[in-house]
Coordinates of C-alpha atoms and ligand atoms in Angstrom, one line a residue:
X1 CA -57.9 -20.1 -92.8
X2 CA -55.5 -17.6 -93.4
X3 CA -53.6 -15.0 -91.4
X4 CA -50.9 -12.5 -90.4
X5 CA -49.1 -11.6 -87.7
X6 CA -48.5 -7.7 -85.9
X7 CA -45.6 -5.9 -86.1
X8 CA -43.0 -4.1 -84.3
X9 CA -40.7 -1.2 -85.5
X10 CA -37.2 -1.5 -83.9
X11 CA -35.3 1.4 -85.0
X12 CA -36.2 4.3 -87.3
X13 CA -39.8 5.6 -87.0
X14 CA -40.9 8.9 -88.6
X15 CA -37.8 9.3 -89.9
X16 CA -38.4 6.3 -92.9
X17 CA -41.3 8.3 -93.8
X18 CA -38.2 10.7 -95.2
X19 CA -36.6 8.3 -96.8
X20 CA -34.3 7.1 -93.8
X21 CA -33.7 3.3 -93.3
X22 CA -35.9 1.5 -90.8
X23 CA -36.2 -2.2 -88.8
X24 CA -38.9 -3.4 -88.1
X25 CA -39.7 -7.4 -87.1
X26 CA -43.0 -9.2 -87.1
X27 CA -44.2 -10.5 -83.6
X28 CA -46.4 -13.5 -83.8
X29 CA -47.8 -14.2 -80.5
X30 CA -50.8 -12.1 -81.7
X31 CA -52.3 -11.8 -85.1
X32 CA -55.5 -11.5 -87.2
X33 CA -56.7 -14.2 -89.5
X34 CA -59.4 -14.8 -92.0
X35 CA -62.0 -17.7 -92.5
X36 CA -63.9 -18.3 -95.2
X37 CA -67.1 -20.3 -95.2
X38 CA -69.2 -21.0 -98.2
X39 CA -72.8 -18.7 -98.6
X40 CA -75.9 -19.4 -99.7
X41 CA -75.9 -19.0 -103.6
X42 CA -76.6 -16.0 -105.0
X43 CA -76.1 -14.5 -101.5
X44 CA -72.8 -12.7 -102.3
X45 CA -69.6 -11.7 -100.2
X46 CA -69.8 -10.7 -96.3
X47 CA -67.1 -10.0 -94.2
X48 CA -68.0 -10.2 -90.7
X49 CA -65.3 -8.5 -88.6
X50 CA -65.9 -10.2 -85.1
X51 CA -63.8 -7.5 -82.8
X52 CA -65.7 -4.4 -84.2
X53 CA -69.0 -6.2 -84.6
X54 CA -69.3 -5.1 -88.0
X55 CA -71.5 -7.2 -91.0
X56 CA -69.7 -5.8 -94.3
X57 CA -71.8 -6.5 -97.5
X58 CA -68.8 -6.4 -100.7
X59 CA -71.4 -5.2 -103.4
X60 CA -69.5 -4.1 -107.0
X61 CA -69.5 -0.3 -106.2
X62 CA -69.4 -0.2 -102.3
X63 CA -66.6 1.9 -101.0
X64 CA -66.0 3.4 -97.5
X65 CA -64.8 1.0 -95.3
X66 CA -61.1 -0.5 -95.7
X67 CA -61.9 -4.3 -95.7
X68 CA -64.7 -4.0 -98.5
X69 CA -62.0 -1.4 -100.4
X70 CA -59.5 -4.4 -99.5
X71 CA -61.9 -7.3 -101.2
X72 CA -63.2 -5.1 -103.5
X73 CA -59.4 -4.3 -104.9
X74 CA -58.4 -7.9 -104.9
X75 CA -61.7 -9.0 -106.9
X76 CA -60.3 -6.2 -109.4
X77 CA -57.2 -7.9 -109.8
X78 CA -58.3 -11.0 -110.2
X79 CA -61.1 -10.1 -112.5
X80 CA -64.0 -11.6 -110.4
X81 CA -67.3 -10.9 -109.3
X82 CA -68.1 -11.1 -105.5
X83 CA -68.4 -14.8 -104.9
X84 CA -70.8 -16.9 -102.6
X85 CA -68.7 -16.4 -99.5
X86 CA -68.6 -15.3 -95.5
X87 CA -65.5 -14.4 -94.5
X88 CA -64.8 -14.3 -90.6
X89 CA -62.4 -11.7 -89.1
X90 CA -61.1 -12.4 -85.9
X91 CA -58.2 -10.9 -84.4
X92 CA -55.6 -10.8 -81.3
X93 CA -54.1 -7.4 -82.5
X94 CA -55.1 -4.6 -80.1
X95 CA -56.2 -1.8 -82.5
X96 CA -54.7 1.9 -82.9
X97 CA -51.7 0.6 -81.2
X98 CA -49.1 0.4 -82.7
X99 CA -49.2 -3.1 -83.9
X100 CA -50.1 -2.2 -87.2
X101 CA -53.2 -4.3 -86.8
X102 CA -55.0 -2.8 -90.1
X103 CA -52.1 -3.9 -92.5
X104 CA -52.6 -7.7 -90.5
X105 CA -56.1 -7.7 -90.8
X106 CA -56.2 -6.9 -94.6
X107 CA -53.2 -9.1 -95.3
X108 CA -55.5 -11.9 -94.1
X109 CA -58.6 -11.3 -95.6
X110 CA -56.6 -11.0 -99.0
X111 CA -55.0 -14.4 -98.3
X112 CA -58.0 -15.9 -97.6
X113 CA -60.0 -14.0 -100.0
X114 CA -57.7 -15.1 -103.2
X115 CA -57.4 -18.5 -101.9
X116 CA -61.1 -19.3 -101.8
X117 CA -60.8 -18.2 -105.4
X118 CA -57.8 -20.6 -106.3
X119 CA -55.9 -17.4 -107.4
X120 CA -53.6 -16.9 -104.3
X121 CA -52.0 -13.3 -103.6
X122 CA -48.9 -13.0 -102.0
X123 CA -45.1 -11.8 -102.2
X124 CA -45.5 -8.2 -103.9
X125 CA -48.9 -8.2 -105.1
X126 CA -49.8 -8.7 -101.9
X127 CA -47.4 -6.2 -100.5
X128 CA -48.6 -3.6 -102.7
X129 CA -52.7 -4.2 -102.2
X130 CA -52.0 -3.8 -98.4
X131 CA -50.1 -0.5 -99.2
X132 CA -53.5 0.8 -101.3
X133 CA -55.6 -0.2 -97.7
X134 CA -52.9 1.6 -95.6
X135 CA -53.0 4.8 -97.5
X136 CA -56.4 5.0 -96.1
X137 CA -55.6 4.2 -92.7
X138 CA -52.4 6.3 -92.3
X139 CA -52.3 9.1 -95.2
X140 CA -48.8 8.9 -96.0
X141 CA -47.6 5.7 -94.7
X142 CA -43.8 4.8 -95.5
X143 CA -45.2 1.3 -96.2
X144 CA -42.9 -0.2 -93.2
X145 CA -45.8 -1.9 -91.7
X146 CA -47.5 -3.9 -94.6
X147 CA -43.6 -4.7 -95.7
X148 CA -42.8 -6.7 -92.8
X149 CA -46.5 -8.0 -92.1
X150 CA -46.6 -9.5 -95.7
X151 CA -43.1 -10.9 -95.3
X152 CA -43.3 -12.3 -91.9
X153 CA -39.4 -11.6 -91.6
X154 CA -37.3 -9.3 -90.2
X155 CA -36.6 -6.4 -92.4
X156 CA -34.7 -3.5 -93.3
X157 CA -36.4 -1.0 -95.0
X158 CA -36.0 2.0 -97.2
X159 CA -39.2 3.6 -98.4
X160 CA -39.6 3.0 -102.0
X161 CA -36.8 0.0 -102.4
X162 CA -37.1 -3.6 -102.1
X163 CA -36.8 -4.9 -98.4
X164 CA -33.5 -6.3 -97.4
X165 CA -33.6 -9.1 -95.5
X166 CA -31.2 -9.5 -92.7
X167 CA -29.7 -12.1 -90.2
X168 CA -30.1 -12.1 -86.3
X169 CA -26.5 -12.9 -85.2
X170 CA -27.7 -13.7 -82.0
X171 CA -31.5 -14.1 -80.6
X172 CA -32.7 -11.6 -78.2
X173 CA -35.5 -11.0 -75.7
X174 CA -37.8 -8.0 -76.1
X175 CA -39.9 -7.0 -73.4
X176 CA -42.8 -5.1 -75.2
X177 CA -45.5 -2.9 -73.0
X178 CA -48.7 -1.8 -74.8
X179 CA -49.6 1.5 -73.3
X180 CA -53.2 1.9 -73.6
X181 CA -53.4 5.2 -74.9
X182 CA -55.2 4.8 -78.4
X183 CA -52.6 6.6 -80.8
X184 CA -53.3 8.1 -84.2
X185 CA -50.3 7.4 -86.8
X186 CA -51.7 9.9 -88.9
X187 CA -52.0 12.6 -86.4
X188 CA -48.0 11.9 -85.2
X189 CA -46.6 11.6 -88.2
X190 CA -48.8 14.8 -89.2
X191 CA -47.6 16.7 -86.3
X192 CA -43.8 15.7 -87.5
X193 CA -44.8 17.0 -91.3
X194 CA -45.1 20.6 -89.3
X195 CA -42.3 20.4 -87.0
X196 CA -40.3 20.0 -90.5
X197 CA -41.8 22.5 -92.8
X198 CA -41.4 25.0 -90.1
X199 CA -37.7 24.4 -89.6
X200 CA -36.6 22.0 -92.8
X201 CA -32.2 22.4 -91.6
X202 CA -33.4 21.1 -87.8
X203 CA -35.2 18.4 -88.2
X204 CA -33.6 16.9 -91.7
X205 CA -30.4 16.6 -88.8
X206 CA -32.3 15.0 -86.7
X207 CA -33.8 12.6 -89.6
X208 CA -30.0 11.7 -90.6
X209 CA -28.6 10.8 -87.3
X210 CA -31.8 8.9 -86.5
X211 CA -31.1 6.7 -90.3
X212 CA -27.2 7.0 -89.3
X213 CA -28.4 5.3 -86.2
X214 CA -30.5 2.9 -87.7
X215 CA -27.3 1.4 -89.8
X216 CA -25.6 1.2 -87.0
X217 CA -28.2 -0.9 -85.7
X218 CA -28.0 -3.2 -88.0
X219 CA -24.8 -4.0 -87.5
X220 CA -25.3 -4.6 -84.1
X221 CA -28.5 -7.0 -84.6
X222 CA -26.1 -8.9 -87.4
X223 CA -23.4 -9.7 -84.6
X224 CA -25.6 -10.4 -81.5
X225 CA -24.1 -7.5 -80.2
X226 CA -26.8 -6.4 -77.7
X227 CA -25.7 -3.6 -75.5
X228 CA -24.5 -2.1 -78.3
X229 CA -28.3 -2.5 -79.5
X230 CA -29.7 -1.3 -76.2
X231 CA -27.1 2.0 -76.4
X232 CA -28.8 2.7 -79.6
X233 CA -32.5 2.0 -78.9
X234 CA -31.9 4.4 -75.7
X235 CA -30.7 7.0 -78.5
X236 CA -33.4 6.7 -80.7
X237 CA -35.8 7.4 -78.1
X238 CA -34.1 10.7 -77.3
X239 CA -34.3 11.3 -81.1
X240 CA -38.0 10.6 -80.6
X241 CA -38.7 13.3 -78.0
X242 CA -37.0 16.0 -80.0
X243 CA -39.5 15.2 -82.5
X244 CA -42.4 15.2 -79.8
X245 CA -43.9 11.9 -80.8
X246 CA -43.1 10.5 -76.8
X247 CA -45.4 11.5 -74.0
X248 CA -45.1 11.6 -70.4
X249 CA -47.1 8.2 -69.8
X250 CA -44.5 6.3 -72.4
X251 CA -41.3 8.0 -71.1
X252 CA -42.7 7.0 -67.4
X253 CA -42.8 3.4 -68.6
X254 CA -39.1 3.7 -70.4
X255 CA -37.8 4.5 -66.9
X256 CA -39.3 2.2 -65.2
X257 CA -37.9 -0.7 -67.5
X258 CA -34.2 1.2 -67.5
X259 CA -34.7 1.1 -63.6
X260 CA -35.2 -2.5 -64.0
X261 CA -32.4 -3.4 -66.0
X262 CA -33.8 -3.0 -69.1
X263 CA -30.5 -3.1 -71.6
X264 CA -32.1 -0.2 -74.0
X265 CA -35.4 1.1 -74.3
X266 CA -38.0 3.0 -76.6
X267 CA -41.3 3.9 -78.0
X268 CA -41.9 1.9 -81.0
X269 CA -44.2 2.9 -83.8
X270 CA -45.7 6.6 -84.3
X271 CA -46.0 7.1 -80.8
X272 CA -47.9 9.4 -78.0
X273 CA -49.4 6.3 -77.4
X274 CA -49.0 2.8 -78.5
X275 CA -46.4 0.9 -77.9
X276 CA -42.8 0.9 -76.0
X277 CA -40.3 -1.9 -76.1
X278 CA -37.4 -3.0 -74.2
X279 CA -34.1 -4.9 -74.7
X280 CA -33.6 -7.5 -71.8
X281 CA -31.3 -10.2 -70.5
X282 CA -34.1 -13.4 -70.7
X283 CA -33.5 -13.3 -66.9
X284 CA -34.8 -10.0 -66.2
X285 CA -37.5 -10.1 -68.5
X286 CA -40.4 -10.9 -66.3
X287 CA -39.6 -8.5 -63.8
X288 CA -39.2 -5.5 -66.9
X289 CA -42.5 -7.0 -67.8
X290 CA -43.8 -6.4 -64.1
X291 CA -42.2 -2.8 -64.1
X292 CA -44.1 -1.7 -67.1
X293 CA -47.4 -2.9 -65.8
X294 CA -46.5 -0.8 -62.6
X295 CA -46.1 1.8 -64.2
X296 CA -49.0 2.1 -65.8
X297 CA -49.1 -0.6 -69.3
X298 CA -52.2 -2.0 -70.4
X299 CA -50.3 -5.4 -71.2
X300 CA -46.9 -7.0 -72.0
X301 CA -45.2 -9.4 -73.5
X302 CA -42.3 -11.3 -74.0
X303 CA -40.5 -12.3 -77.1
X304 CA -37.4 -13.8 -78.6
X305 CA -36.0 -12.1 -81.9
X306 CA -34.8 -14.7 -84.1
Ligands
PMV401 O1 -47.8 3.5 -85.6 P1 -47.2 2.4 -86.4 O2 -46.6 1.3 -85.7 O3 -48.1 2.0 -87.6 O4 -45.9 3.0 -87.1 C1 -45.9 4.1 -87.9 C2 -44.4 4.3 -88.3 C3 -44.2 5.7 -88.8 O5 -42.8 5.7 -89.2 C4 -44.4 6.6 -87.7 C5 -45.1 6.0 -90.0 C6 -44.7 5.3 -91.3 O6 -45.6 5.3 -92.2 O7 -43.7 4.6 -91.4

């Protein structure tokens, strides 16, 4: 068994799309993972992805869905034919979300996938099959999401540069509210793209303050410094209106978690939807949790950032 865990962006979304720095950490209280059990012979490769109740059949030449592209490019790469094999999908990852529950699932298939075959992907090959899968998912993804699924770490990211790895100075509690509006990545960061090309001058502004923002932010996380942290997620949100991505439901649950003592608060991820996350002191984080589900979350969580 293999898996992989979800996601969540920190600071910098949309903006590392344009080449801005983002931080992004994985959160591993939910994740998808991959099983592999051996088939009949003769009988081929199946992936049965339980949540979506879907019986895939890998055949040489089928395309169309992302998990048969997925096995399909990592039997390329390893120069093999579809072996005797079911492979069982299951995950915890709420879908469309924000979670960036496509890059998990295919990170764990390939795991699993290239293990079974005693040729195990990981580190950048892995990286950069997972980037192919999101391509189909996203469009134009920045690659944040697969970077930080594959790693398992917390990263900071440029698009198109290695990942830096960075220290927590100090662990801190996140309070993280799924909203349960399904949201499209592709149809934010494609509503962004237009914003842009209309007015290039604005909205570049608006990309530079968000990565100046971002650096500053890492400072911050380095030296356990978290109201500075909070001060600067509550900016990025503000950043994130301007460019439309927020919503009335997600800024309804951001000041619900301020008015509970959240120290900072966002959206996280591409947004009008998705997911929102909140800086707390551990002993307000159950009642920020409570706040959120008032106001309207699907579910919550709570988890340390270390
Ligand atoms: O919606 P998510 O969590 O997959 O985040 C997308 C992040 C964006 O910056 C909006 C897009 C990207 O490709 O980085």
């Amino acid at each position: 068994m293999h898996s992989a865990p979800a996601k969540i962006i920190l600071f910098g979304e949309h903006a590392v799309v344009y080449g801005q720095p983002a931080i992004a950490v994985p959160f591993t209280a939910i994740c998808a993972k991959a099983d592999a059990q051996r088939a009949r012979r003769g009988s081929g490769l199946t992936i049965k992805a339980h949540d979506i109740g879907k019986v895939l059949r890998v055949t040489p030449h089928a395309t169309g869905n992302p998990l048969v592209f997925a096995a399909r490019l990592t039997l390329d790469k390893l120069n093999r034919r579809p072996p005797d094999l079911t492979i069982h999908i299951r995950s915890t990852i709420p879908v469309a979300s924000g979670f960036g529950s496509g890059a998990a699932v295919t990170a764990a298939l390939i795991r699993e996938l290239s293990a079974a075959l005693d040729s195990p992907v990981e580190g950048d090959a892995l990286n950069d099959l997972v980037y192919e899968i999101e391509k189909l998912h996203h469009g134009t993804p920045s690659g944040i999401d697969n970077t930080v699924i594959v790693k398992g770490a917390p990263v900071y990211f440029v698009r198109g540069l290695p990942p830096e790895p960075f220290t927590i100075g100090r662990p801190f509690t996140l309070v993280i509210a799924n909203s349960g509006i399904p949201a499209s990545t592709r149809e934010t960061v494609g509503a962004v793209r237009k914003l842009y090309e209309a007015d290039p001058p604005t909205y570049q502004r608006i990309f530079d303050e968000i990565g100046g923002l971002v650096r500053e932010a890492r400072a911050a996380i380095e030296q356990g410094d978290a109201p500075r942290i909070g001060f600067l997620m509550d900016r990025n949100h503000e950043y994130l209106q301007s460019l439309t991505v927020s919503s009335e439901a997600l800024d309804k649950l951001i000041k619900a978690a301020r008015d509970a003592g959240a120290v900072g608060a966002k959206l996280s991820g591409g947004g009008r939807g998705g997911n929102v996350i909140a800086l707390a002191d551990p002993a307000d984080a159950e009642r920020i949790a409570s706040a959120f589900r008032e106001a309207g979350a699907a579910m919550t969580w709570l988890t340390t950032v270390e």
